[in-house]
mmCIF file of C-alpha atoms in Angstrom:
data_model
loop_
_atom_site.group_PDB
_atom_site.id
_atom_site.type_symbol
_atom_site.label_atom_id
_atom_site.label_comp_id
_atom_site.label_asym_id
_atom_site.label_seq_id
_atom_site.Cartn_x
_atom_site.Cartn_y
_atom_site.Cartn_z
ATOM 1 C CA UNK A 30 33.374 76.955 95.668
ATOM 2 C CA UNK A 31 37.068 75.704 95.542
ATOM 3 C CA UNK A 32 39.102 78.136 94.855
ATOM 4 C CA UNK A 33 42.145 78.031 92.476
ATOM 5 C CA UNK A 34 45.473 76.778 93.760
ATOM 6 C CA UNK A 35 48.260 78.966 92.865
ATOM 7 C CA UNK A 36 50.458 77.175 90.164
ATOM 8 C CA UNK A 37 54.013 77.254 91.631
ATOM 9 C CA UNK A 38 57.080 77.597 89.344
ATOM 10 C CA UNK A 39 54.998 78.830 85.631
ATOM 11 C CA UNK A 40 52.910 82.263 85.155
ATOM 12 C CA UNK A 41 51.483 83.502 82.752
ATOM 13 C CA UNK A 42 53.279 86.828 80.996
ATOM 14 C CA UNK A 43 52.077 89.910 82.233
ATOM 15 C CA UNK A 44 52.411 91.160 78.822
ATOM 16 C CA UNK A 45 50.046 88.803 77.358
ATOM 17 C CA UNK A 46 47.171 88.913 79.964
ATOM 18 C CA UNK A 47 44.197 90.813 78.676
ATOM 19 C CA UNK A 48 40.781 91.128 81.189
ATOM 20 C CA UNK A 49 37.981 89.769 80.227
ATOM 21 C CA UNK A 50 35.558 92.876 80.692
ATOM 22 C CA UNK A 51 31.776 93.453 81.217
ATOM 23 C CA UNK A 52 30.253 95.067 78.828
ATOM 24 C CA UNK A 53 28.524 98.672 79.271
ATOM 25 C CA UNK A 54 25.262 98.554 79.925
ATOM 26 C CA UNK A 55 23.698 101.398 77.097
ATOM 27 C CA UNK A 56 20.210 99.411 77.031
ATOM 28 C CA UNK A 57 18.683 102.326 79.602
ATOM 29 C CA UNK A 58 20.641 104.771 77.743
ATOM 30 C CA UNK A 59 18.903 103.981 74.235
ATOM 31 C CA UNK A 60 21.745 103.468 72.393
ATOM 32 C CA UNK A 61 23.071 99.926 71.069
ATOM 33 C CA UNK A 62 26.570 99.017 72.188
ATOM 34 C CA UNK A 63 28.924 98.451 69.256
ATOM 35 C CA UNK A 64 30.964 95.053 69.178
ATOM 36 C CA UNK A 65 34.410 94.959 70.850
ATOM 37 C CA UNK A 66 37.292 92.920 69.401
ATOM 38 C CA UNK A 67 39.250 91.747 71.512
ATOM 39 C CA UNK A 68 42.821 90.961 70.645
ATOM 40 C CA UNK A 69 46.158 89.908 71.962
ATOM 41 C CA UNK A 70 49.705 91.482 71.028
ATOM 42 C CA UNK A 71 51.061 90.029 68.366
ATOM 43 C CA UNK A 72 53.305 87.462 66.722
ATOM 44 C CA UNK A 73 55.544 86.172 64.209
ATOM 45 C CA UNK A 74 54.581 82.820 62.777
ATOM 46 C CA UNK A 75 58.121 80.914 64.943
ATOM 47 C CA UNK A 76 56.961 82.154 68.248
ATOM 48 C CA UNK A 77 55.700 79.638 70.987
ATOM 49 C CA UNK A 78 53.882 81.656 73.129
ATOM 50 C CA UNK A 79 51.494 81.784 76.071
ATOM 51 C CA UNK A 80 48.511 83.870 76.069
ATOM 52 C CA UNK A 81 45.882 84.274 79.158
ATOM 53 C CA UNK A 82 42.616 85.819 79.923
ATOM 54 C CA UNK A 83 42.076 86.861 83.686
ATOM 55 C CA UNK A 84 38.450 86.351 84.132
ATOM 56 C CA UNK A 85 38.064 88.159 87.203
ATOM 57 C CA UNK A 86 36.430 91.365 86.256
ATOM 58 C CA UNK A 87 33.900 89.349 84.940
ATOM 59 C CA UNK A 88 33.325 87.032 87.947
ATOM 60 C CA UNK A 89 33.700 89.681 90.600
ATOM 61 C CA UNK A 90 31.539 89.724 93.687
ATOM 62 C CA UNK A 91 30.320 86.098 92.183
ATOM 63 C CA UNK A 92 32.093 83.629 94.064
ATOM 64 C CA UNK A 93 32.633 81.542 90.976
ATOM 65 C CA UNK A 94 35.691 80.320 89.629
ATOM 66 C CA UNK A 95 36.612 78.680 86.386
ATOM 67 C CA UNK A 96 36.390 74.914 86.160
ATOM 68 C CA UNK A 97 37.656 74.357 82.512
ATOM 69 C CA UNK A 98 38.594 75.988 79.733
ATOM 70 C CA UNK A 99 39.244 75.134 75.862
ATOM 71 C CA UNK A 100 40.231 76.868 72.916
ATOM 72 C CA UNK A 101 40.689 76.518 68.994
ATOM 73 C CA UNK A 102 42.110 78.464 66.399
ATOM 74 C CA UNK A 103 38.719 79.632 63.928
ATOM 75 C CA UNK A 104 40.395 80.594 61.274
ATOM 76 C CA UNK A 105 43.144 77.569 61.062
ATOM 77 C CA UNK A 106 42.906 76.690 57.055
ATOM 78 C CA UNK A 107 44.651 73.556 57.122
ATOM 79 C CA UNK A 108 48.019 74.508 55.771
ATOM 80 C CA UNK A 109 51.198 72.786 58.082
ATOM 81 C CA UNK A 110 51.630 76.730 59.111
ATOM 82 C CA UNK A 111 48.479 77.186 60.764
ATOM 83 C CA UNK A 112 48.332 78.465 64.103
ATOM 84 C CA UNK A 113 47.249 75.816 66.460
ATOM 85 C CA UNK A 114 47.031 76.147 70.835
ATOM 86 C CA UNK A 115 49.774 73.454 71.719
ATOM 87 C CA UNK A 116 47.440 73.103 75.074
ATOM 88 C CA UNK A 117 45.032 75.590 77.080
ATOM 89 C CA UNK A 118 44.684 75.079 81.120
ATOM 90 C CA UNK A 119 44.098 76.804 84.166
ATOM 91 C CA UNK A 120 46.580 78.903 86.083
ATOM 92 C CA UNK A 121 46.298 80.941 88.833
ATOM 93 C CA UNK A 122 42.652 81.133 87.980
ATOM 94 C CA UNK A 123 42.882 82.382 84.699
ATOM 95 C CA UNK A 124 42.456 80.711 81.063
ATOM 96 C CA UNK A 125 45.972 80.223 79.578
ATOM 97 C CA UNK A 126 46.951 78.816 75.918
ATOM 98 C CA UNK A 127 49.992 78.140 74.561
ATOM 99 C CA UNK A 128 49.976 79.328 71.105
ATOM 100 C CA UNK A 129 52.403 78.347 68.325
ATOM 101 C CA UNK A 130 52.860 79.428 64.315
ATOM 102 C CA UNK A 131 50.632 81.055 62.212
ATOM 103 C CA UNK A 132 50.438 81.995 58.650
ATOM 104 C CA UNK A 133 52.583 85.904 57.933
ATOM 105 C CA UNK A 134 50.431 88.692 57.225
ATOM 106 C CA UNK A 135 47.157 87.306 58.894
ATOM 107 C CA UNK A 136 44.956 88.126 61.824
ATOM 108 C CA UNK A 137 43.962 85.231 63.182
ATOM 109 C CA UNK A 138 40.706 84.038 65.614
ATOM 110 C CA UNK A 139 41.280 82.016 68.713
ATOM 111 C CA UNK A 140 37.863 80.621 70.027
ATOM 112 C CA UNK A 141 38.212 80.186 74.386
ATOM 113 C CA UNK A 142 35.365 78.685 75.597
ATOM 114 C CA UNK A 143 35.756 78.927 79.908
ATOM 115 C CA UNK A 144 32.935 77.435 82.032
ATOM 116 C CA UNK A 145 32.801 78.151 85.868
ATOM 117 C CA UNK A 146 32.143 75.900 88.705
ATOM 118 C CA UNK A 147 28.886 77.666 88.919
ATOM 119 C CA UNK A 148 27.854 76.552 85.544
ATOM 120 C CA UNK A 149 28.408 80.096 84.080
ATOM 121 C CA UNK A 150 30.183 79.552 80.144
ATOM 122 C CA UNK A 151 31.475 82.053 77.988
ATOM 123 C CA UNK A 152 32.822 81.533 74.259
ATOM 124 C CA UNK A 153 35.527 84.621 74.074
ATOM 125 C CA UNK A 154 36.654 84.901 70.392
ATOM 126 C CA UNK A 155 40.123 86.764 70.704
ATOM 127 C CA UNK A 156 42.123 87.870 67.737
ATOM 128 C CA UNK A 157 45.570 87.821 67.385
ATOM 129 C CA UNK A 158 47.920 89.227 64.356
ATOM 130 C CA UNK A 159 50.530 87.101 62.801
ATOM 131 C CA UNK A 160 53.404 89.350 61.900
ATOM 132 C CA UNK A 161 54.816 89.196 58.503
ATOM 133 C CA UNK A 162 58.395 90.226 59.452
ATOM 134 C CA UNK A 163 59.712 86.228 59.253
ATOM 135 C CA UNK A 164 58.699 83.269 57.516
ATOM 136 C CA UNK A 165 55.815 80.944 58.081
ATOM 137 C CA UNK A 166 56.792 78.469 60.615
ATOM 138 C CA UNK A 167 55.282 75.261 61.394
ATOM 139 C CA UNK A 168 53.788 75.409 64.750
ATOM 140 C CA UNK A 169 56.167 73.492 67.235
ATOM 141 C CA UNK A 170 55.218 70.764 69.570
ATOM 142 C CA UNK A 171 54.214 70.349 73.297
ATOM 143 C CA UNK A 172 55.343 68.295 75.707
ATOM 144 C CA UNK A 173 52.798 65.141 75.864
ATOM 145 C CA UNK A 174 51.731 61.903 77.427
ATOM 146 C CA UNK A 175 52.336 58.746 75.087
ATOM 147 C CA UNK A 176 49.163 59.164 73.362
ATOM 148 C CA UNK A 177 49.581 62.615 71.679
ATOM 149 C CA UNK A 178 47.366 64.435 75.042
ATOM 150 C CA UNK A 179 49.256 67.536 75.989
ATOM 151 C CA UNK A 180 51.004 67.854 78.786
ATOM 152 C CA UNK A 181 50.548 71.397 80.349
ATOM 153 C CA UNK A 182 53.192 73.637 83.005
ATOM 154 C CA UNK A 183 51.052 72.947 86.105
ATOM 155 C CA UNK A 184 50.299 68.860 85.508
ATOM 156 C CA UNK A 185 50.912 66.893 88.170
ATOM 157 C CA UNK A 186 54.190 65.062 87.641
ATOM 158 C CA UNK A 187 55.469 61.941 89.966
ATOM 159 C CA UNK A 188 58.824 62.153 88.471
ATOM 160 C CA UNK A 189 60.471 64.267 85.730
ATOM 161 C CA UNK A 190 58.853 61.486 83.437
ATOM 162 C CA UNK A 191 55.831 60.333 85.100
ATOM 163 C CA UNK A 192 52.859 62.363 85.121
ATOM 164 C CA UNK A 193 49.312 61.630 87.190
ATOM 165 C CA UNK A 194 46.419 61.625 85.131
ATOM 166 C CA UNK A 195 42.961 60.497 85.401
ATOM 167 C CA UNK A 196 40.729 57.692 84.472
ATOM 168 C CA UNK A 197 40.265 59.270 81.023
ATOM 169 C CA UNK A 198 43.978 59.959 80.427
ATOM 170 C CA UNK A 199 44.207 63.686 81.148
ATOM 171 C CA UNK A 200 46.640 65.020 83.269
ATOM 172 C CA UNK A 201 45.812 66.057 86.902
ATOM 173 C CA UNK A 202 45.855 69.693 86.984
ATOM 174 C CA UNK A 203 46.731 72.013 89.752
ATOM 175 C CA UNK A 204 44.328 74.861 88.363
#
């Protein structure tokens, strides 16, 4: 397995990192385990923020590593206030999204879906409240390559304007 590179100069916030966890295992117990939300801090709707889930509880004593990772917002109702993940990449191993707006008042659902280099996947629904102490803000923009594709904190840049991407047109990630 490859192991992640550490992404120099961007980390996640320590403050926004939640574990992914393993469940408990009540099956030889007799008892049904209830369902756990899980849930970052929250927000107000003009925050641009990044928000990261540390897999490695979950892959410990595996040998695995994540290979990708998406996310979208679940409960986005098409108004311009909607929350919506600017980008969502790798770093230092873990699943990070950059998160920005969100309606005031709301708890909203942001759907990860990680898959390992081992071919383990996971869909991790997360929820996240959007504060109603300011406005709703329109979500702001990312930083992207000429054809809208997002350009995330550990892309491969040439230059200051010139970033490597592959065939497809993704950026070249240093995961």
């Amino acid at each position: 397995m490859i192991a992640p590179l550490p992404s120099s100069g961007w980390h996640p916030a320590p403050g926004r990192t939640i574990p992914v966890v393993v469940p408990a295992s009540l099956r030889l117990r007799g008892l049904l385990g209830q369902a756990v939300t899980v849930s970052w801090s929250p927000k107000s709707s003009a925050d641009t923020l990044d928000f990261t889930l540390d897999t490695s509880e979950w892959l410990h004593g595996t040998g695995d590593y994540l290979a990708s990772v998406a996310a979208s917002v679940t409960t986005a109702s098409g108004q311009k206030t909607d929350m919506r993940v600017l980008w969502a990449t790798l770093v230092n191993g873990m699943a990070c999204l950059f998160l920005s707006g969100g309606i005031p008042g709301t708890v909203q659902t942001v759907l990860v879906s990680i898959t390992t280099q081992q071919g383990r996947s996971l869909s991790q629904p997360v929820a996240i409240a959007i504060l109603s102490t300011s406005p709703a803000t329109p979500p702001a923009t990312a930083p992207s390559l000429p054809d809208g594709t997002p350009v995330p904190p550990n892309a491969l840049a040439l230059s200051q304007s010139v970033i490597l991407t592959t065939e497809s047109g993704k950026p070249y990630l240093l995961a």
